[in-house]
Tab-separated table of C-alpha atoms and ligand atoms in Angstrom:
chain	number	residue	atom	x	y	z
A	1379	MET	CA	0.017	-0.020	-0.086
A	1380	LEU	CA	2.709	2.542	-1.019
A	1381	PRO	CA	2.128	5.865	-2.922
A	1382	TRP	CA	3.698	5.980	-6.332
A	1383	PRO	CA	7.154	7.826	-6.123
A	1384	LYS	CA	7.026	11.482	-6.589
A	1385	PRO	CA	9.970	13.238	-8.105
A	1386	ARG	CA	12.381	14.589	-5.680
A	1387	GLY	CA	11.922	18.270	-4.196
A	1388	GLY	CA	8.528	19.907	-4.297
A	1389	PRO	CA	6.175	20.860	-2.920
A	1390	HIS	CA	4.060	19.217	-5.978
A	1391	ARG	CA	0.909	20.892	-6.978
A	1392	SER	CA	-2.304	19.842	-8.970
A	1393	VAL	CA	-4.587	21.996	-10.821
A	1394	CYS	CA	-8.281	21.089	-11.029
A	1395	HIS	CA	-9.337	20.738	-14.861
A	1396	PHE	CA	-12.788	21.788	-14.057
A	1397	CYS	CA	-12.547	25.031	-11.885
A	1398	ASP	CA	-8.663	25.698	-11.865
A	1399	THR	CA	-8.476	25.556	-7.997
A	1400	LEU	CA	-4.859	24.894	-7.191
A	1401	HIS	CA	-3.966	21.911	-4.663
A	1402	LEU	CA	-0.927	20.784	-2.765
A	1403	ALA	CA	-0.528	17.264	-4.408
A	1404	LEU	CA	0.012	14.828	-1.411
A	1405	ALA	CA	1.105	11.165	-1.957
A	1406	LEU	CA	-1.909	8.925	-1.863
A	1407	PRO	CA	-2.298	5.327	-0.496
A	1408	GLU	CA	-3.139	2.589	-3.263
A	1409	GLY	CA	-6.681	2.447	-4.199
A	1410	THR	CA	-7.614	6.014	-3.357
A	1411	ALA	CA	-8.106	9.291	-5.318
A	1412	ALA	CA	-7.573	12.989	-4.594
A	1413	ARG	CA	-10.525	15.103	-5.316
A	1414	CYS	CA	-10.937	18.999	-5.657
A	1415	VAL	CA	-11.852	20.731	-2.478
A	1416	CYS	CA	-14.196	23.040	-4.531
A	1417	CYS	CA	-16.180	20.903	-6.938
A	1418	GLY	CA	-15.130	17.376	-5.983
A	1419	ALA	CA	-13.692	16.348	-9.381
A	1420	VAL	CA	-11.045	13.612	-9.448
A	1421	LEU	CA	-7.589	15.347	-9.559
A	1422	TYR	CA	-5.445	12.041	-9.793
A	1423	GLN	CA	-5.560	8.591	-8.606
A	1424	ASN	CA	-3.274	5.909	-7.150
A	1425	ARG	CA	-4.699	2.760	-8.787
A	1426	PRO	CA	-3.952	-0.495	-7.267
A	1427	ALA	CA	-1.132	-2.439	-8.895
A	1428	SER	CA	-1.111	0.032	-11.889
A	1429	LEU	CA	1.903	-0.922	-13.641
A	1430	VAL	CA	1.309	-4.810	-13.356
A	1431	ARG	CA	-2.202	-4.329	-14.440
A	1432	ALA	CA	-1.262	-2.021	-17.513
A	1433	THR	CA	1.396	-4.350	-18.574
A	1434	ALA	CA	-0.443	-7.592	-18.193
A	1435	PHE	CA	-3.791	-6.345	-19.868
A	1436	SER	CA	-1.659	-4.793	-22.922
A	1437	ILE	CA	0.067	-8.301	-23.326
A	1438	THR	CA	-3.345	-10.064	-23.200
A	1439	SER	CA	-4.622	-7.487	-25.776
A	1440	LEU	CA	-1.754	-8.255	-28.172
A	1441	ILE	CA	-2.588	-11.901	-27.936
A	1442	LEU	CA	-6.373	-11.505	-28.205
A	1443	MET	CA	-5.484	-9.261	-31.344
A	1444	GLY	CA	-3.578	-12.077	-32.788
A	1445	VAL	CA	-6.568	-14.515	-32.280
A	1446	MET	CA	-8.970	-11.877	-33.757
A	1447	HIS	CA	-6.859	-11.607	-36.865
A	1448	TRP	CA	-6.284	-15.202	-37.334
A	1449	PHE	CA	-9.595	-16.792	-36.761
A	1450	PRO	CA	-12.693	-15.890	-38.845
A	1451	PHE	CA	-14.813	-12.824	-37.470
A	1452	LEU	CA	-17.947	-13.784	-38.878
A	1453	VAL	CA	-19.254	-16.876	-40.896
A	1454	MET	CA	-22.201	-16.369	-43.403
A	1455	ASP	CA	-24.169	-19.027	-45.087
A	1456	ALA	CA	-26.428	-17.571	-48.050
A	1457	ALA	CA	-27.692	-19.178	-51.167
A	1458	SER	CA	-25.415	-22.376	-50.204
A	1459	VAL	CA	-22.195	-20.283	-50.386
A	1460	ARG	CA	-20.193	-20.155	-46.823
A	1461	THR	CA	-18.329	-16.647	-46.450
A	1462	THR	CA	-15.755	-16.208	-43.829
A	1463	LEU	CA	-14.912	-12.697	-42.675
A	1464	ASN	CA	-12.192	-11.316	-40.736
A	1465	LEU	CA	-10.923	-7.783	-40.009
A	1466	SER	CA	-7.904	-7.331	-42.385
A	1467	SER	CA	-9.840	-9.164	-45.236
A	1468	ALA	CA	-12.823	-6.695	-44.724
A	1469	ALA	CA	-10.230	-3.793	-45.069
A	1470	MET	CA	-8.785	-5.168	-48.328
A	1471	ALA	CA	-12.314	-5.769	-49.565
A	1472	LEU	CA	-13.075	-2.303	-49.020
A	1473	ILE	CA	-10.138	-0.946	-51.098
A	1474	ASP	CA	-10.627	-3.522	-53.693
A	1475	GLN	CA	-14.241	-2.360	-54.082
A	1476	GLY	CA	-13.369	1.190	-54.739
A	1477	ASN	CA	-13.565	2.352	-51.004
A	1478	PRO	CA	-9.859	2.849	-50.296
A	1479	ILE	CA	-10.372	5.639	-47.814
A	1480	LEU	CA	-12.940	3.652	-45.759
A	1481	GLY	CA	-10.638	0.595	-46.024
A	1482	ALA	CA	-7.645	2.446	-44.867
A	1483	ALA	CA	-9.544	4.105	-41.970
A	1484	LEU	CA	-10.601	0.513	-40.735
A	1485	ALA	CA	-7.209	-0.596	-40.989
A	1486	LEU	CA	-5.911	2.376	-39.289
A	1487	PHE	CA	-8.119	2.693	-36.354
A	1488	MET	CA	-8.864	-1.108	-35.964
A	1489	ILE	CA	-5.768	-2.666	-36.355
A	1490	VAL	CA	-2.742	-0.140	-36.409
A	1491	THR	CA	-3.855	2.055	-33.545
A	1492	PRO	CA	-4.710	-0.822	-31.098
A	1493	ILE	CA	-1.516	-2.494	-31.663
A	1494	ALA	CA	0.459	0.315	-31.339
A	1495	LEU	CA	-1.155	1.549	-28.042
A	1496	ALA	CA	-0.787	-1.852	-26.393
A	1497	SER	CA	2.824	-2.241	-27.489
A	1498	GLY	CA	3.621	1.249	-26.501
A	1499	LEU	CA	2.009	0.483	-22.879
A	1500	ILE	CA	4.100	-2.437	-22.640
A	1501	PHE	CA	7.258	-0.534	-23.797
A	1502	VAL	CA	6.543	2.282	-21.178
A	1503	CYS	CA	5.131	0.208	-18.235
A	1504	GLY	CA	7.116	-2.820	-18.340
A	1505	PRO	CA	10.687	-1.269	-17.779
A	1506	LEU	CA	8.985	1.023	-15.102
A	1507	LEU	CA	8.335	-2.291	-12.974
A	1508	PHE	CA	11.986	-2.359	-12.758
A	1509	GLY	CA	12.420	1.141	-11.973
A	1510	ARG	CA	13.821	2.019	-15.518
A	1511	VAL	CA	12.686	3.820	-18.586
A	1512	ALA	CA	13.115	2.239	-21.897
A	1513	PRO	CA	15.097	4.132	-24.529
A	1514	GLY	CA	12.861	6.822	-26.046
A	1515	GLY	CA	10.106	5.645	-23.200
A	1516	ILE	CA	9.146	9.367	-22.635
A	1517	GLN	CA	8.556	10.108	-26.278
A	1518	VAL	CA	6.516	6.836	-26.473
A	1519	ALA	CA	4.542	7.973	-23.553
A	1520	LYS	CA	3.782	11.297	-25.131
A	1521	TRP	CA	2.468	9.534	-28.343
A	1522	LEU	CA	0.368	7.195	-26.297
A	1523	ASN	CA	-1.605	10.375	-24.869
A	1524	LYS	CA	-2.053	11.645	-28.499
A	1525	MET	CA	-3.083	8.227	-29.834
A	1526	GLU	CA	-5.371	7.077	-27.065
A	1527	PRO	CA	-8.656	8.869	-28.657
A	1528	TRP	CA	-7.920	7.202	-31.824
A	1529	ASN	CA	-8.385	3.743	-30.619
A	1530	MET	CA	-11.931	3.013	-31.982
A	1531	ILE	CA	-12.716	-0.618	-31.282
A	1532	GLU	CA	-15.845	0.043	-29.544
A	1533	VAL	CA	-17.377	2.094	-32.559
A	1534	PHE	CA	-16.602	-1.080	-34.759
A	1535	LEU	CA	-18.772	-3.094	-32.387
A	1536	LEU	CA	-21.436	-0.623	-33.031
A	1537	GLY	CA	-20.913	-0.957	-36.849
A	1538	VAL	CA	-20.921	-4.745	-36.617
A	1539	MET	CA	-24.003	-4.691	-34.740
A	1540	VAL	CA	-25.782	-2.531	-37.153
A	1541	SER	CA	-24.633	-4.733	-40.060
A	1542	LEU	CA	-25.690	-7.791	-38.592
A	1543	LEU	CA	-29.272	-6.504	-38.147
A	1544	LYS	CA	-29.341	-6.172	-42.017
A	1545	LEU	CA	-27.351	-9.254	-42.743
A	1546	GLY	CA	-29.567	-11.510	-40.616
A	1547	LYS	CA	-32.215	-11.136	-43.114
A	1548	VAL	CA	-30.497	-12.336	-46.023
A	1549	ALA	CA	-27.835	-14.732	-44.484
A	1550	ASP	CA	-27.309	-17.178	-41.713
A	1551	VAL	CA	-24.742	-15.393	-39.681
A	1552	GLN	CA	-22.739	-17.048	-37.067
A	1553	PHE	CA	-19.890	-15.648	-34.830
A	1554	GLY	CA	-16.446	-17.027	-35.050
A	1555	LEU	CA	-13.762	-17.213	-32.632
A	1556	GLY	CA	-12.383	-13.772	-33.906
A	1557	PHE	CA	-15.608	-12.170	-32.759
A	1558	TRP	CA	-15.448	-13.536	-29.222
A	1559	ALA	CA	-11.694	-12.439	-29.099
A	1560	PHE	CA	-12.757	-8.963	-30.215
A	1561	GLY	CA	-15.317	-8.781	-27.446
A	1562	ALA	CA	-12.674	-9.699	-24.729
A	1563	LEU	CA	-10.105	-7.344	-26.391
A	1564	MET	CA	-12.507	-4.477	-26.120
A	1565	VAL	CA	-12.447	-5.113	-22.254
A	1566	CYS	CA	-8.902	-5.756	-22.114
A	1567	MET	CA	-7.792	-2.686	-23.892
A	1568	ALA	CA	-10.256	-0.335	-21.733
A	1569	ALA	CA	-8.746	-2.027	-18.559
A	1570	ALA	CA	-5.193	-1.459	-19.716
A	1571	VAL	CA	-5.778	2.161	-20.680
A	1572	ALA	CA	-7.512	2.682	-17.010
A	1573	SER	CA	-4.924	0.753	-15.035
A	1574	ILE	CA	-2.642	3.628	-14.740
A	1575	ASP	CA	-3.250	7.352	-13.924
A	1576	ARG	CA	-1.620	9.948	-16.150
A	1577	ASP	CA	-0.109	11.755	-13.263
A	1578	GLU	CA	1.357	8.634	-11.986
A	1579	LEU	CA	2.739	7.496	-15.254
A	1580	TRP	CA	4.667	10.917	-15.749
A	1581	ASP	CA	5.781	11.186	-12.153
A	1582	ARG	CA	7.244	7.474	-12.321
A	1583	LEU	CA	8.949	8.353	-15.636
A	1584	GLU	CA	10.395	11.377	-14.157
A	1585	VAL	CA	11.613	9.668	-11.095
A	1586	ALA	CA	13.048	6.635	-13.173
A	1587	SER	CA	14.904	8.827	-15.798
A	1588	SER	CA	16.555	11.201	-13.229
B	1783	ZN	ZN1	-12.564	21.759	-9.059
């Protein structure tokens, strides 16, 4: 139940993002959060086993991505023809059928960004478990902050659901192993990103690199 290491010196301060009140940022026990004295908004949190969780959920996410891309996502039977679909073949089909922008967007937001986000978290949080910063780790952490909003796997689920409603009328649609891996991936990616507080990550990076 230790607070994460704050950089040497101080005092450390934290500003409320909602009402701009300046606070003295004290170290917190694990599993607790500091709140603004004026509006009650969360200032920063010390999440339990943050580095272990962020690394473990990111590794699991990468494994699930492998399963999702390797195994069929959907299996459709229509007019005695069986079609299997997975994510990369869907992106390629869109490009082949004259929708290169949509195909590229699908590949970028659904394949490249989640892989980069999970790999980046492992690259930054893994060495921090041993009190070290990987070469270029701070730069990667900056990129992770920028990349996070572009991880859109939840939006894709919504698209799949809408498509299934339409496809269900013309074909017999079954979920493949890739689909279930995708469901688990969504939960793991959200858990990986939510495992570590941003303030904690930057404080740990600063302490380990000094
Ligand atoms: Zn406030």
